[in-house]
GROMACS .gro file of C-alpha atoms in nm:
model
  379
    1MET     CA    1   5.254  10.686  -3.127
    2ALA     CA    2   5.259  10.308  -3.168
    3LYS     CA    3   5.240  10.035  -2.904
    4LYS     CA    4   5.385   9.696  -2.994
    5ALA     CA    5   5.482   9.385  -2.802
    6VAL     CA    6   5.649   9.044  -2.835
    7LEU     CA    7   5.545   8.788  -2.572
    8ILE     CA    8   5.735   8.462  -2.520
    9GLY     CA    9   5.605   8.166  -2.319
   10ILE     CA   10   5.792   7.832  -2.308
   11ASN     CA   11   5.660   7.533  -2.110
   12TYR     CA   12   5.903   7.274  -2.260
   13PRO     CA   13   5.630   7.006  -2.286
   14GLY     CA   14   5.749   6.646  -2.279
   15THR     CA   15   6.092   6.728  -2.134
   16ALA     CA   16   6.236   6.660  -1.789
   17VAL     CA   17   6.224   7.034  -1.719
   18GLU     CA   18   5.862   7.094  -1.822
   19LEU     CA   19   5.693   7.399  -1.671
   20ARG     CA   20   5.324   7.481  -1.633
   21GLY     CA   21   5.277   7.855  -1.606
   22CYS     CA   22   5.480   8.023  -1.880
   23VAL     CA   23   5.220   8.015  -2.157
   24ASN     CA   24   4.956   8.132  -1.909
   25ASP     CA   25   5.181   8.427  -1.824
   26VAL     CA   26   5.177   8.525  -2.191
   27ARG     CA   27   4.799   8.508  -2.217
   28ARG     CA   28   4.757   8.722  -1.904
   29MET     CA   29   5.011   8.978  -2.027
   30GLN     CA   30   4.838   8.991  -2.365
   31LYS     CA   31   4.507   9.068  -2.194
   32CYS     CA   32   4.674   9.321  -1.965
   33LEU     CA   33   4.834   9.511  -2.253
   34ILE     CA   34   4.505   9.530  -2.442
   35GLU     CA   35   4.274   9.616  -2.153
   36LEU     CA   36   4.498   9.835  -1.937
   37TYR     CA   37   4.746   9.988  -2.179
   38GLY     CA   38   4.558  10.021  -2.507
   39PHE     CA   39   4.763   9.783  -2.720
   40ALA     CA   40   4.591   9.642  -3.030
   41ASN     CA   41   4.586   9.263  -3.056
   42LYS     CA   42   4.731   9.284  -3.408
   43ASP     CA   43   5.039   9.458  -3.267
   44ILE     CA   44   5.115   9.180  -3.018
   45THR     CA   45   5.327   8.891  -3.145
   46ILE     CA   46   5.310   8.569  -2.945
   47LEU     CA   47   5.561   8.284  -2.944
   48ILE     CA   48   5.461   7.974  -2.745
   49ASP     CA   49   5.560   7.607  -2.764
   50THR     CA   50   5.226   7.447  -2.667
   51ASP     CA   51   5.051   7.539  -2.993
   52LYS     CA   52   5.219   7.442  -3.320
   53SER     CA   53   5.005   7.693  -3.510
   54CYS     CA   54   5.190   7.974  -3.330
   55ILE     CA   55   5.541   8.095  -3.403
   56GLN     CA   56   5.770   7.859  -3.214
   57PRO     CA   57   6.001   8.019  -2.954
   58THR     CA   58   6.329   7.895  -3.099
   59GLY     CA   59   6.646   8.094  -3.050
   60LYS     CA   60   6.634   8.228  -3.405
   61ASN     CA   61   6.265   8.322  -3.391
   62ILE     CA   62   6.297   8.501  -3.056
   63HIS     CA   63   6.603   8.692  -3.176
   64ASP     CA   64   6.436   8.782  -3.506
   65GLU     CA   65   6.112   8.899  -3.346
   66LEU     CA   66   6.287   9.117  -3.086
   67THR     CA   67   6.513   9.262  -3.355
   68ARG     CA   68   6.208   9.335  -3.571
   69LEU     CA   69   6.025   9.491  -3.275
   70ILE     CA   70   6.315   9.724  -3.199
   71ALA     CA   71   6.366   9.816  -3.565
   72SER     CA   72   5.998   9.912  -3.597
   73GLY     CA   73   6.003  10.149  -3.301
   74GLN     CA   74   6.012  10.523  -3.365
   75SER     CA   75   6.036  10.821  -3.132
   76GLY     CA   76   5.730  10.827  -2.908
   77ASP     CA   77   5.657  10.455  -2.945
   78PHE     CA   78   5.625  10.206  -2.660
   79LEU     CA   79   5.765   9.854  -2.702
   80VAL     CA   80   5.730   9.555  -2.468
   81PHE     CA   81   5.918   9.225  -2.463
   82HIS     CA   82   5.795   8.971  -2.207
   83TYR     CA   83   5.969   8.636  -2.151
   84SER     CA   84   5.851   8.350  -1.930
   85GLY     CA   85   6.061   8.035  -1.933
   86HIS     CA   86   6.379   7.878  -1.811
   87GLY     CA   87   6.690   8.083  -1.752
   88THR     CA   88   7.043   7.956  -1.723
   89ARG     CA   89   7.393   8.097  -1.715
   90ILE     CA   90   7.713   7.973  -1.865
   91PRO     CA   91   8.066   8.021  -1.734
   92PRO     CA   92   8.330   8.191  -1.951
   93GLY     CA   93   8.530   7.951  -2.164
   94ILE     CA   94   8.905   7.924  -2.172
   95GLY     CA   95   9.061   8.254  -2.275
   96GLU     CA   96   8.726   8.435  -2.277
   97LEU     CA   97   8.632   8.747  -2.086
   98GLY     CA   98   8.357   8.698  -1.832
   99ASP     CA   99   8.111   8.977  -1.764
  100SER     CA  100   8.051   9.169  -1.443
  101THR     CA  101   7.874   8.873  -1.282
  102GLY     CA  102   8.133   8.616  -1.389
  103PHE     CA  103   7.882   8.437  -1.611
  104ASP     CA  104   7.668   8.495  -1.918
  105GLU     CA  105   7.303   8.509  -1.816
  106CYS     CA  106   7.079   8.351  -2.079
  107ILE     CA  107   6.721   8.271  -2.167
  108THR     CA  108   6.655   7.918  -2.288
  109PRO     CA  109   6.453   7.886  -2.612
  110CYS     CA  110   6.265   7.566  -2.687
  111ASP     CA  111   6.545   7.442  -2.915
  112MET     CA  112   6.818   7.517  -2.654
  113ASN     CA  113   6.976   7.780  -2.885
  114LEU     CA  114   7.065   8.021  -2.604
  115ILE     CA  115   7.018   8.396  -2.621
  116LYS     CA  116   7.274   8.558  -2.394
  117ASP     CA  117   7.306   8.888  -2.212
  118HIS     CA  118   7.553   9.003  -2.478
  119ASP     CA  119   7.288   8.942  -2.745
  120PHE     CA  120   7.031   9.145  -2.553
  121ARG     CA  121   7.286   9.420  -2.504
  122GLU     CA  122   7.349   9.439  -2.877
  123MET     CA  123   6.980   9.438  -2.970
  124VAL     CA  124   6.894   9.704  -2.711
  125SER     CA  125   7.170   9.924  -2.853
  126HIS     CA  126   6.950   9.982  -3.159
  127VAL     CA  127   6.652  10.129  -2.974
  128LYS     CA  128   6.591  10.467  -3.136
  129GLU     CA  129   6.600  10.792  -2.946
  130GLY     CA  130   6.265  10.871  -2.788
  131CYS     CA  131   6.142  10.514  -2.817
  132GLN     CA  132   6.085  10.321  -2.493
  133LEU     CA  133   6.153   9.946  -2.465
  134THR     CA  134   6.040   9.759  -2.153
  135ILE     CA  135   6.172   9.406  -2.104
  136ILE     CA  136   6.011   9.181  -1.843
  137SER     CA  137   6.186   8.850  -1.778
  138ASP     CA  138   6.026   8.594  -1.547
  139SER     CA  139   6.317   8.353  -1.554
  140CYS     CA  140   6.612   8.250  -1.341
  141HIS     CA  141   6.932   8.457  -1.338
  142SER     CA  142   6.736   8.736  -1.507
  143GLY     CA  143   6.899   9.013  -1.302
  144GLY     CA  144   7.193   9.038  -1.540
  145LEU     CA  145   7.005   8.975  -1.862
  146ILE     CA  146   7.108   9.302  -2.029
  147GLU     CA  147   7.471   9.393  -1.985
  148GLU     CA  148   7.556   9.756  -1.904
  149VAL     CA  149   7.212   9.860  -1.779
  150LYS     CA  150   7.231  10.038  -1.444
  151GLU     CA  151   7.099   9.845  -1.144
  152GLN     CA  152   6.836  10.062  -0.974
  153ILE     CA  153   6.676   9.800  -0.750
  154GLY     CA  154   6.866   9.483  -0.671
  155GLU     CA  155   7.162   9.322  -0.504
  156SER     CA  156   7.343   9.186  -0.809
  157HIS     CA  157   7.569   9.493  -0.818
  158VAL     CA  158   7.617   9.479  -1.194
  159LYS     CA  159   7.921   9.681  -1.296
  160PRO     CA  160   8.020   9.844  -1.626
  161ILE     CA  161   8.231   9.617  -1.843
  162ASN     CA  162   8.532   9.851  -1.827
  163GLU     CA  163   8.545   9.806  -1.448
  164VAL     CA  164   8.535   9.430  -1.494
  165LYS     CA  165   8.826   9.447  -1.738
  166GLU     CA  166   9.030   9.650  -1.490
  167GLN     CA  167   8.966   9.394  -1.216
  168ILE     CA  168   9.063   9.107  -1.447
  169ASP     CA  169   9.379   9.288  -1.556
  170GLU     CA  170   9.476   9.345  -1.193
  171SER     CA  171   9.409   8.983  -1.104
  172HIS     CA  172   9.667   8.876  -1.361
  173VAL     CA  173   9.945   9.046  -1.169
  174LYS     CA  174   9.821   9.033  -0.810
  175PRO     CA  175   9.759   8.718  -0.609
  176PRO     CA  176   9.415   8.682  -0.448
  177LYS     CA  177   9.398   8.835  -0.100
  178LEU     CA  178   9.240   8.530   0.057
  179GLY     CA  179   9.342   8.282   0.319
  180ILE     CA  180   9.397   7.930   0.188
  181ALA     CA  181   9.067   7.806   0.339
  182SER     CA  182   8.870   8.095   0.192
  183TYR     CA  183   9.045   8.052  -0.141
  184LEU     CA  184   8.955   7.682  -0.158
  185LEU     CA  185   8.599   7.761  -0.055
  186SER     CA  186   8.571   8.016  -0.334
  187ILE     CA  187   8.680   7.754  -0.585
  188VAL     CA  188   8.408   7.516  -0.465
  189MET     CA  189   8.148   7.795  -0.476
  190ASN     CA  190   8.247   7.883  -0.832
  191LEU     CA  191   8.223   7.520  -0.939
  192LEU     CA  192   7.874   7.498  -0.794
  193ALA     CA  193   7.778   7.823  -0.962
  194THR     CA  194   7.906   7.686  -1.293
  195CYS     CA  195   7.633   7.424  -1.261
  196GLY     CA  196   7.383   7.698  -1.191
  197ILE     CA  197   7.353   7.634  -0.818
  198SER     CA  198   7.340   7.941  -0.594
  199LYS     CA  199   7.346   7.942  -0.215
  200SER     CA  200   6.968   7.969  -0.185
  201GLN     CA  201   6.928   7.683  -0.428
  202ARG     CA  202   7.171   7.459  -0.238
  203ASP     CA  203   6.983   7.533   0.082
  204ARG     CA  204   6.667   7.408  -0.082
  205GLY     CA  205   6.833   7.114  -0.251
  206GLY     CA  206   6.883   7.261  -0.596
  207GLY     CA  207   6.795   7.088  -0.919
  208GLN     CA  208   6.455   7.043  -1.076
  209GLU     CA  209   6.260   6.910  -0.777
  210SER     CA  210   5.907   7.026  -0.704
  211PHE     CA  211   5.807   7.106  -0.349
  212SER     CA  212   5.478   7.188  -0.177
  213GLY     CA  213   5.360   7.441   0.076
  214GLU     CA  214   5.103   7.711   0.138
  215ILE     CA  215   5.089   8.053  -0.016
  216GLU     CA  216   4.873   8.350   0.078
  217LEU     CA  217   4.655   8.449  -0.216
  218ALA     CA  218   4.431   8.751  -0.154
  219SER     CA  219   4.260   8.684   0.180
  220ASP     CA  220   4.290   8.305   0.173
  221TYR     CA  221   4.558   8.038   0.171
  222GLU     CA  222   4.608   7.788  -0.108
  223THR     CA  223   4.810   7.470  -0.134
  224PHE     CA  224   5.053   7.487  -0.421
  225ASP     CA  225   5.331   7.301  -0.598
  226ILE     CA  226   5.639   7.486  -0.718
  227LYS     CA  227   5.886   7.401  -0.988
  228THR     CA  228   6.179   7.631  -1.041
  229ARG     CA  229   6.249   7.812  -1.365
  230TYR     CA  230   6.613   7.752  -1.291
  231LEU     CA  231   6.795   7.530  -1.540
  232PRO     CA  232   7.133   7.413  -1.410
  233PHE     CA  233   7.405   7.436  -1.670
  234GLU     CA  234   7.467   7.060  -1.670
  235SER     CA  235   7.093   6.998  -1.714
  236TYR     CA  236   7.099   7.236  -2.008
  237VAL     CA  237   7.390   7.048  -2.165
  238SER     CA  238   7.203   6.719  -2.121
  239LEU     CA  239   6.894   6.861  -2.293
  240LEU     CA  240   7.109   6.996  -2.574
  241LYS     CA  241   7.257   6.650  -2.625
  242GLN     CA  242   6.911   6.493  -2.633
  243GLN     CA  243   6.768   6.742  -2.880
  244THR     CA  244   7.065   6.740  -3.116
  245GLY     CA  245   7.180   6.379  -3.083
  246GLN     CA  246   7.532   6.506  -3.015
  247THR     CA  247   7.682   6.313  -2.722
  248ASN     CA  248   8.032   6.460  -2.724
  249ILE     CA  249   7.944   6.816  -2.617
  250GLU     CA  250   8.209   6.969  -2.389
  251SER     CA  251   8.077   7.210  -2.127
  252ARG     CA  252   8.382   7.434  -2.147
  253ARG     CA  253   8.339   7.472  -2.524
  254ILE     CA  254   7.966   7.538  -2.521
  255ARG     CA  255   7.990   7.856  -2.729
  256GLN     CA  256   8.182   7.684  -3.007
  257THR     CA  257   7.936   7.396  -2.991
  258LEU     CA  258   7.633   7.625  -3.029
  259LEU     CA  259   7.793   7.790  -3.330
  260LYS     CA  260   7.861   7.451  -3.486
  261LEU     CA  261   7.511   7.319  -3.414
  262PHE     CA  262   7.305   7.624  -3.508
  263GLY     CA  263   7.531   7.803  -3.755
  264GLU     CA  264   7.375   8.127  -3.883
  265ASP     CA  265   7.087   8.081  -3.639
  266SER     CA  266   7.318   8.095  -3.337
  267SER     CA  267   7.413   8.400  -3.135
  268PRO     CA  268   7.547   8.681  -3.357
  269ILE     CA  269   7.828   8.718  -3.104
  270HIS     CA  270   7.935   8.360  -3.179
  271GLN     CA  271   7.919   8.427  -3.552
  272ARG     CA  272   8.145   8.732  -3.527
  273GLY     CA  273   8.397   8.539  -3.327
  274LEU     CA  274   8.428   8.475  -2.956
  275SER     CA  275   8.738   8.690  -2.933
  276ASP     CA  276   8.524   8.998  -3.007
  277LEU     CA  277   8.338   8.976  -2.675
  278GLY     CA  278   8.593   9.175  -2.484
  279ASN     CA  279   8.599   9.446  -2.753
  280PHE     CA  280   8.224   9.498  -2.782
  281ASP     CA  281   8.144   9.864  -2.846
  282VAL     CA  282   7.890   9.967  -2.584
  283ASN     CA  283   7.817  10.282  -2.787
  284ALA     CA  284   7.720  10.079  -3.093
  285GLY     CA  285   7.382  10.128  -3.252
  286ASP     CA  286   7.216  10.351  -3.508
  287SER     CA  287   6.988  10.554  -3.285
  288GLY     CA  288   7.215  10.851  -3.244
  289ALA     CA  289   7.119  10.868  -2.878
  290PRO     CA  290   7.384  11.012  -2.647
  291GLY     CA  291   7.569  10.800  -2.396
  292SER     CA  292   7.589  10.424  -2.377
  293ILE     CA  293   7.348  10.133  -2.383
  294ALA     CA  294   7.269  10.222  -2.024
  295ASP     CA  295   7.049  10.497  -2.174
  296LYS     CA  296   6.833  10.246  -2.360
  297GLY     CA  297   6.587   9.988  -2.243
  298ILE     CA  298   6.418   9.906  -1.912
  299LEU     CA  299   6.455   9.562  -1.756
  300LEU     CA  300   6.226   9.425  -1.485
  301SER     CA  301   6.377   9.096  -1.371
  302GLY     CA  302   6.202   8.823  -1.177
  303CYS     CA  303   6.507   8.769  -0.956
  304GLN     CA  304   6.874   8.850  -0.905
  305THR     CA  305   7.158   8.716  -1.120
  306ASP     CA  306   7.226   8.426  -0.881
  307GLN     CA  307   6.862   8.349  -0.798
  308ARG     CA  308   6.584   8.144  -0.949
  309SER     CA  309   6.229   8.240  -1.037
  310GLU     CA  310   5.944   8.008  -0.942
  311ASP     CA  311   5.672   7.840  -1.148
  312VAL     CA  312   5.357   7.796  -0.938
  313TYR     CA  313   5.072   7.545  -0.968
  314VAL     CA  314   4.770   7.592  -0.740
  315THR     CA  315   4.641   7.243  -0.666
  316ARG     CA  316   4.278   7.335  -0.588
  317THR     CA  317   4.213   7.554  -0.890
  318GLY     CA  318   4.465   7.412  -1.136
  319LYS     CA  319   4.595   7.760  -1.211
  320ALA     CA  320   4.960   7.789  -1.311
  321TYR     CA  321   5.177   8.098  -1.345
  322GLY     CA  322   5.514   8.251  -1.276
  323ALA     CA  323   5.539   8.397  -0.927
  324PHE     CA  324   5.681   8.725  -1.060
  325SER     CA  325   5.434   8.752  -1.349
  326ASP     CA  326   5.144   8.689  -1.112
  327ALA     CA  327   5.276   8.950  -0.872
  328ILE     CA  328   5.280   9.207  -1.152
  329GLN     CA  329   4.926   9.119  -1.258
  330THR     CA  330   4.806   9.135  -0.898
  331ILE     CA  331   4.963   9.478  -0.848
  332LEU     CA  332   4.822   9.619  -1.172
  333SER     CA  333   4.471   9.491  -1.099
  334THR     CA  334   4.462   9.632  -0.745
  335PRO     CA  335   4.267   9.960  -0.725
  336ARG     CA  336   4.487  10.253  -0.625
  337LYS     CA  337   4.381  10.554  -0.423
  338GLU     CA  338   4.572  10.787  -0.651
  339LYS     CA  339   4.491  10.814  -1.020
  340LYS     CA  340   4.858  10.857  -1.099
  341LYS     CA  341   5.003  10.576  -1.310
  342ILE     CA  342   5.218  10.320  -1.131
  343THR     CA  343   5.590  10.363  -1.201
  344ASN     CA  344   5.861  10.109  -1.284
  345LYS     CA  345   6.007  10.156  -0.937
  346GLU     CA  346   5.671  10.101  -0.770
  347VAL     CA  347   5.598   9.783  -0.970
  348VAL     CA  348   5.929   9.624  -0.871
  349SER     CA  349   5.919   9.747  -0.510
  350GLU     CA  350   5.564   9.624  -0.459
  351ALA     CA  351   5.641   9.293  -0.630
  352ARG     CA  352   5.927   9.241  -0.384
  353VAL     CA  353   5.696   9.298  -0.089
  354LEU     CA  354   5.423   9.074  -0.230
  355LEU     CA  355   5.658   8.786  -0.316
  356LYS     CA  356   5.817   8.800   0.029
  357LYS     CA  357   5.473   8.798   0.188
  358ARG     CA  358   5.387   8.490  -0.017
  359GLY     CA  359   5.697   8.310   0.103
  360PHE     CA  360   5.918   8.338  -0.207
  361SER     CA  361   6.288   8.413  -0.172
  362GLN     CA  362   6.332   8.561  -0.521
  363ARG     CA  363   6.388   8.936  -0.530
  364PRO     CA  364   6.286   9.118  -0.849
  365GLY     CA  365   6.514   9.385  -0.990
  366LEU     CA  366   6.496   9.704  -1.192
  367TYR     CA  367   6.766   9.795  -1.443
  368CYS     CA  368   6.744  10.119  -1.640
  369HIS     CA  369   6.871  10.474  -1.677
  370ASP     CA  370   6.786  10.711  -1.392
  371ARG     CA  371   6.525  10.889  -1.601
  372TYR     CA  372   6.313  10.575  -1.633
  373VAL     CA  373   6.295  10.486  -1.264
  374ASN     CA  374   5.988  10.698  -1.189
  375LYS     CA  375   5.839  10.678  -1.536
  376PRO     CA  376   5.501  10.501  -1.571
  377PHE     CA  377   5.527  10.124  -1.615
  378ILE     CA  378   5.504  10.040  -1.989
  379CYS     CA  379   5.333  10.368  -2.088
   0.00000   0.00000   0.00000
């Protein structure tokens, strides 16, 4: 039995969307895996952007390391992939099939070479039978990060892709059953969502602003500053222009642009052709495991598909961390009356309670096959 992990922390230093806690999340998870779960340091691969001597968390490197992690796993092994950084989501382009949420949820590597939910879905399809992969994503829009995985805890209501296709097919022949006012409102809401702005984000002002308040930590209160790990789509496009020097990037053709800019290092889905998205074989993979991708992989998300995860900086101590990552660490370090190992369901449920108590609106989610719900967290 082997235990291996890939940990990603991206602070985006020197950019307008710089974060403080992502690399710290990685260091804490590394320590947690070694001290609580028996991982060997040599079996933990770290990608961070604050130390040039480390593997840089570019799109290609993240994709390659996760692919390598999955390929190395055998029956009885435990694999962990932890990501802390910005999340974004991109709307479907012209003539493209959107997924069950209407967008592609993505993580944002340091070079802006997005890794999308379709990419995660394909990589997870290769998890071998009897091998367990746990993915923890402390990023915005992380609820839909792996397509086809059953939503066990959450309000994103992710649906199988075949149901989405049926709904789209029906919409081509049936007019929307909405009043004109509701119909116009839905258009405005979709336009705002295209820019990555959900209702909760509009209520708070949206964008990259920091804001202050008090948060209950243990038995005391601390003053803190928060910066969201939410990267609006238009902000992402602006960063992509800055990093590549390309000023004529069209938002509606972002997939074609990424393929042109990153070539073989871009999303494999882009390389195979955008028209293949709607025909993706959810039973693909070489594991021989029965059923679909829903049987493979466990996702613990920091929030729902339309929510943002928060990056916290405690002003008195100077500590910085992701709210969801810190909640997990707090839960795991709290002595339990029972010696029984904490389950995936318990971690997410308790994280929801703790985050709400601390004043955060983000609601973590659990996505996995039924058999993993009450399995021990990680191993």
